[in-house]
mmCIF file with all atom_site columns, C-alpha atoms in Angstrom:
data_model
loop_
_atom_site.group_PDB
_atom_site.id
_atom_site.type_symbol
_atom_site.label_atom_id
_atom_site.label_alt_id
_atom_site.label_comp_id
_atom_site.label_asym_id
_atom_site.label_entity_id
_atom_site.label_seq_id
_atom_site.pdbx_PDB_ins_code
_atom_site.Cartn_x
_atom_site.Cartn_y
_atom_site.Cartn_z
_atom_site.occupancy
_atom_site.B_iso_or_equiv
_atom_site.pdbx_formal_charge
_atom_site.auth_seq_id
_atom_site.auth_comp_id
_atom_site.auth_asym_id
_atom_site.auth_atom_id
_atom_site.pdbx_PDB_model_num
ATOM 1  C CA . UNK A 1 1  ? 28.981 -87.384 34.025 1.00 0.00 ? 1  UNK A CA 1
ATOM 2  C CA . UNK A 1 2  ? 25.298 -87.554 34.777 1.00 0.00 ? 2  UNK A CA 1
ATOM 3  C CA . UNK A 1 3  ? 23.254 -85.740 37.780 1.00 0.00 ? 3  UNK A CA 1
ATOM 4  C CA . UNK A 1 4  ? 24.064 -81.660 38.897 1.00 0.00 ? 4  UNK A CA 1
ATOM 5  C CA . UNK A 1 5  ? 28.339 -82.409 38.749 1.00 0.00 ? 5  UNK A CA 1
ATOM 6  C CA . UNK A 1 6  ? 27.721 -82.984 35.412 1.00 0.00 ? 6  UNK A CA 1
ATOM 7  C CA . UNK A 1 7  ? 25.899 -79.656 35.048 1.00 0.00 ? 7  UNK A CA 1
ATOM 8  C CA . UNK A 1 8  ? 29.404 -78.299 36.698 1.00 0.00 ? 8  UNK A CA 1
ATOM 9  C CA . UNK A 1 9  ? 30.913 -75.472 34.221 1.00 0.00 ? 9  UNK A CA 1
ATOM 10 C CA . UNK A 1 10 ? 34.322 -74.283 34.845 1.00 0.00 ? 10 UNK A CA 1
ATOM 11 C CA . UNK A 1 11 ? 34.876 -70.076 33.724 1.00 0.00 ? 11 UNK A CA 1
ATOM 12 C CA . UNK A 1 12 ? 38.549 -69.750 32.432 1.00 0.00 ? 12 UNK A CA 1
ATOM 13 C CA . UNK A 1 13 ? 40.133 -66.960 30.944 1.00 0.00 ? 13 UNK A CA 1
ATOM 14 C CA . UNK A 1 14 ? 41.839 -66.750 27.710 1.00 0.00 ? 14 UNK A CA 1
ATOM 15 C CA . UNK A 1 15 ? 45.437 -68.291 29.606 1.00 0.00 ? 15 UNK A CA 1
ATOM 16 C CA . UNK A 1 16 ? 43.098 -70.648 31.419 1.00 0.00 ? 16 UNK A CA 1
ATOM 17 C CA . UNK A 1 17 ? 43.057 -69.159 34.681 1.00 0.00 ? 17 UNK A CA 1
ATOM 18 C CA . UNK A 1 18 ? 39.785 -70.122 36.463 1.00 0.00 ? 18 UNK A CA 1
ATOM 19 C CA . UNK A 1 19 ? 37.540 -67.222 37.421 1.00 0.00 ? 19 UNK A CA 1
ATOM 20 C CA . UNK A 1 20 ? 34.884 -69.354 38.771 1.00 0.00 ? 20 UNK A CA 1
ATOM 21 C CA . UNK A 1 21 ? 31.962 -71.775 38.109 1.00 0.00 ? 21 UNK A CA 1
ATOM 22 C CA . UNK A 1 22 ? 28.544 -71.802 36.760 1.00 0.00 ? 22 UNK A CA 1
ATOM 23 C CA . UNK A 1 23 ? 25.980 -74.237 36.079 1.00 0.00 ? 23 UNK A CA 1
ATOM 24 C CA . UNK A 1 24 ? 24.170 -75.656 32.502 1.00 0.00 ? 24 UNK A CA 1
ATOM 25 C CA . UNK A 1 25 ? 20.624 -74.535 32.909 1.00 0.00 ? 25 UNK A CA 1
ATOM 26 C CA . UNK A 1 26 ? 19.113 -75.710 29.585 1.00 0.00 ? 26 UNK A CA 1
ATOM 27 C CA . UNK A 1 27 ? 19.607 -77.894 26.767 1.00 0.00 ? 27 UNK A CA 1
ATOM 28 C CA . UNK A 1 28 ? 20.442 -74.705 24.746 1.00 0.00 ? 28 UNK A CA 1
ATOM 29 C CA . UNK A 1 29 ? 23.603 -74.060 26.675 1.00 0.00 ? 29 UNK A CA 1
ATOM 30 C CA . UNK A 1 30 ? 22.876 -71.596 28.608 1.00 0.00 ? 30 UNK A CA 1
ATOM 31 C CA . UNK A 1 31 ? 24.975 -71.514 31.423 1.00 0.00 ? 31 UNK A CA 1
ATOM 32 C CA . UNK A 1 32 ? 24.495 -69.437 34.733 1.00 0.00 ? 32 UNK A CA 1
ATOM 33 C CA . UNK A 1 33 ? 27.360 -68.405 36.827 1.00 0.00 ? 33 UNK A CA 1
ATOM 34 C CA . UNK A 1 34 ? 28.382 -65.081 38.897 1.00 0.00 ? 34 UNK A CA 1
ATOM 35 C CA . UNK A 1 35 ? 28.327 -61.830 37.276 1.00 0.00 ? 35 UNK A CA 1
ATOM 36 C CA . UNK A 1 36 ? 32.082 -61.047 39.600 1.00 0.00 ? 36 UNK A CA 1
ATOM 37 C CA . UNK A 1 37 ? 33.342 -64.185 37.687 1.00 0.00 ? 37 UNK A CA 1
ATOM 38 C CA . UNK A 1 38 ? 33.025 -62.616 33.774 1.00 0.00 ? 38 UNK A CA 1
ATOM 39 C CA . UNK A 1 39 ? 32.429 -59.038 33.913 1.00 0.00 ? 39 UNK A CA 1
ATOM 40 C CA . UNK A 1 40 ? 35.834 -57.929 32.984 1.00 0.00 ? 40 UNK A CA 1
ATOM 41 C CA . UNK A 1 41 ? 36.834 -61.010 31.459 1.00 0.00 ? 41 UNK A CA 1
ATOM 42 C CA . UNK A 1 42 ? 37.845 -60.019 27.544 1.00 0.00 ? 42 UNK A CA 1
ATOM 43 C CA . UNK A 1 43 ? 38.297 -63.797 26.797 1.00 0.00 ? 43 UNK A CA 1
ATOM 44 C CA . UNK A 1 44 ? 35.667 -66.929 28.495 1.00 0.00 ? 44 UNK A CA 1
ATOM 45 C CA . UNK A 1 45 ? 36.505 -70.098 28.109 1.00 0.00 ? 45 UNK A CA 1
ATOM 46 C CA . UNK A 1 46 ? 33.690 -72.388 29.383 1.00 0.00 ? 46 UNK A CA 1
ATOM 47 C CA . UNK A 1 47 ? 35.553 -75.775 30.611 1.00 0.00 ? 47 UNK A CA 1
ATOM 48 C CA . UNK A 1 48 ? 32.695 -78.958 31.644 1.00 0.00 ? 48 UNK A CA 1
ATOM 49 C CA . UNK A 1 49 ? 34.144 -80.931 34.280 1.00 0.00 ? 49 UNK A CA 1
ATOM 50 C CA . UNK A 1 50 ? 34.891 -83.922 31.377 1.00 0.00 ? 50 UNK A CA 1
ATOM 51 C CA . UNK A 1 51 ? 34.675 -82.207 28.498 1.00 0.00 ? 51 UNK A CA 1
ATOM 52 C CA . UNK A 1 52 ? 37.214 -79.771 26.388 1.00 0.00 ? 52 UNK A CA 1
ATOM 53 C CA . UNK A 1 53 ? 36.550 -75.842 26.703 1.00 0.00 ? 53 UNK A CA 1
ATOM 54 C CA . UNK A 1 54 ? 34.355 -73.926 24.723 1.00 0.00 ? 54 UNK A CA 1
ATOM 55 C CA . UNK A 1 55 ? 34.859 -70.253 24.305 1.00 0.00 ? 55 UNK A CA 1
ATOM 56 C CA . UNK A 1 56 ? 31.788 -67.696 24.518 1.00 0.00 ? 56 UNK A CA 1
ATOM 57 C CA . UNK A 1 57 ? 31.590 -64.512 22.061 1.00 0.00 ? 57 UNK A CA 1
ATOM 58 C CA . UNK A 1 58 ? 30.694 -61.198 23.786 1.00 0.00 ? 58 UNK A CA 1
ATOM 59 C CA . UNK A 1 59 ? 27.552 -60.996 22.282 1.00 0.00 ? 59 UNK A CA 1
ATOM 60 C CA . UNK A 1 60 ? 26.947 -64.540 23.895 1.00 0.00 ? 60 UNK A CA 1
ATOM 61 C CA . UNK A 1 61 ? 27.259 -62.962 27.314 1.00 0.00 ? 61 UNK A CA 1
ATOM 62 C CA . UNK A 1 62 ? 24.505 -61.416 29.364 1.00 0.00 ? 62 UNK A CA 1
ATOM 63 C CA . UNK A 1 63 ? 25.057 -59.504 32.400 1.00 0.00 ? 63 UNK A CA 1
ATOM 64 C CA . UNK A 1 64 ? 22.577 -59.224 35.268 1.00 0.00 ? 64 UNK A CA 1
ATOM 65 C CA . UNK A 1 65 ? 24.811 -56.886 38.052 1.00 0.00 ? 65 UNK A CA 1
ATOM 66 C CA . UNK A 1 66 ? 21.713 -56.428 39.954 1.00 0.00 ? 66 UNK A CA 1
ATOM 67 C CA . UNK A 1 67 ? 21.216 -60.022 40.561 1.00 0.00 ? 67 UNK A CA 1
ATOM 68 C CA . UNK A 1 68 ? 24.627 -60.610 40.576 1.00 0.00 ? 68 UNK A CA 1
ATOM 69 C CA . UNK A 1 69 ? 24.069 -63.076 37.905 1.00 0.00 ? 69 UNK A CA 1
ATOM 70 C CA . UNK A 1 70 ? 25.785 -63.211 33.954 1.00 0.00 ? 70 UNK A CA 1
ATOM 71 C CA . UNK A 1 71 ? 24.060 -65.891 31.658 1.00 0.00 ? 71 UNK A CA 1
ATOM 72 C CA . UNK A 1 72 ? 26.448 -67.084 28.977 1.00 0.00 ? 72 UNK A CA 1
ATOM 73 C CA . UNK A 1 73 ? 25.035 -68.720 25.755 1.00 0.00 ? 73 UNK A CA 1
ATOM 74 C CA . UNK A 1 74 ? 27.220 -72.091 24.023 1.00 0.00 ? 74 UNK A CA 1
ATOM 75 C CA . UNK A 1 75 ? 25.531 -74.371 22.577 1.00 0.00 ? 75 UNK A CA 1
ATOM 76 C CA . UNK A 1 76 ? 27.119 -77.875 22.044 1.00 0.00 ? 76 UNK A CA 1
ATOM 77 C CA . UNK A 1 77 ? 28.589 -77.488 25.401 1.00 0.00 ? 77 UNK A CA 1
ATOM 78 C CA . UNK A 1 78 ? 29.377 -81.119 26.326 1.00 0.00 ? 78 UNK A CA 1
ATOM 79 C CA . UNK A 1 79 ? 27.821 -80.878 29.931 1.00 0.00 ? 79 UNK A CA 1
ATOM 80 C CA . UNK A 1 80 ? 24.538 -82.371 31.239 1.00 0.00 ? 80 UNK A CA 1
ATOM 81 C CA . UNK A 1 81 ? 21.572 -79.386 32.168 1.00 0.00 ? 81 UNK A CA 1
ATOM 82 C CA . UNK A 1 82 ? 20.304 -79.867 35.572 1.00 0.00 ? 82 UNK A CA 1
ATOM 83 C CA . UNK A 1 83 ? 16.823 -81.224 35.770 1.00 0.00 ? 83 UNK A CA 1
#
């Protein structure tokens, strides 16, 4: 999928309960989604809207509460960055 819906990131759980959505920023996988969505998430699952999940180690995750923003880091993430 080509154009920002293919930049669409799904954030599942561990059971794959969605906790919300992000967005591919780069072509190193970092992915940019709300801080609400993963800050007491144990387990993230990051799920491209055609592509098979990838989970994302704690270290992987940075949280920004005072932007309300978490970056997550997975590379190989079969999603397209936006532009």
């Amino acid at each position: 999928m080509s154009g920002p819906a293919g930049a669409l990131v799904h954030v599942e759980d561990g059971t794959g309960r969605q906790w919300g959505s992000g967005f591919l920023a780069d072509d190193r996988g970092t992915v940019v989604t709300a801080y609400e969505a993963v800050r007491d998430l144990p387990d993230i699952l990051l799920r491209p809207a055609d592509g098979p999940g990838r989970p994302v180690r704690v270290g992987a995750v940075t949280l920004l509460p005072g932007s309300g923003l978490a970056l997550l880091c997975a590379p190989g993430l079969a999603a397209v960055p936006l532009p």
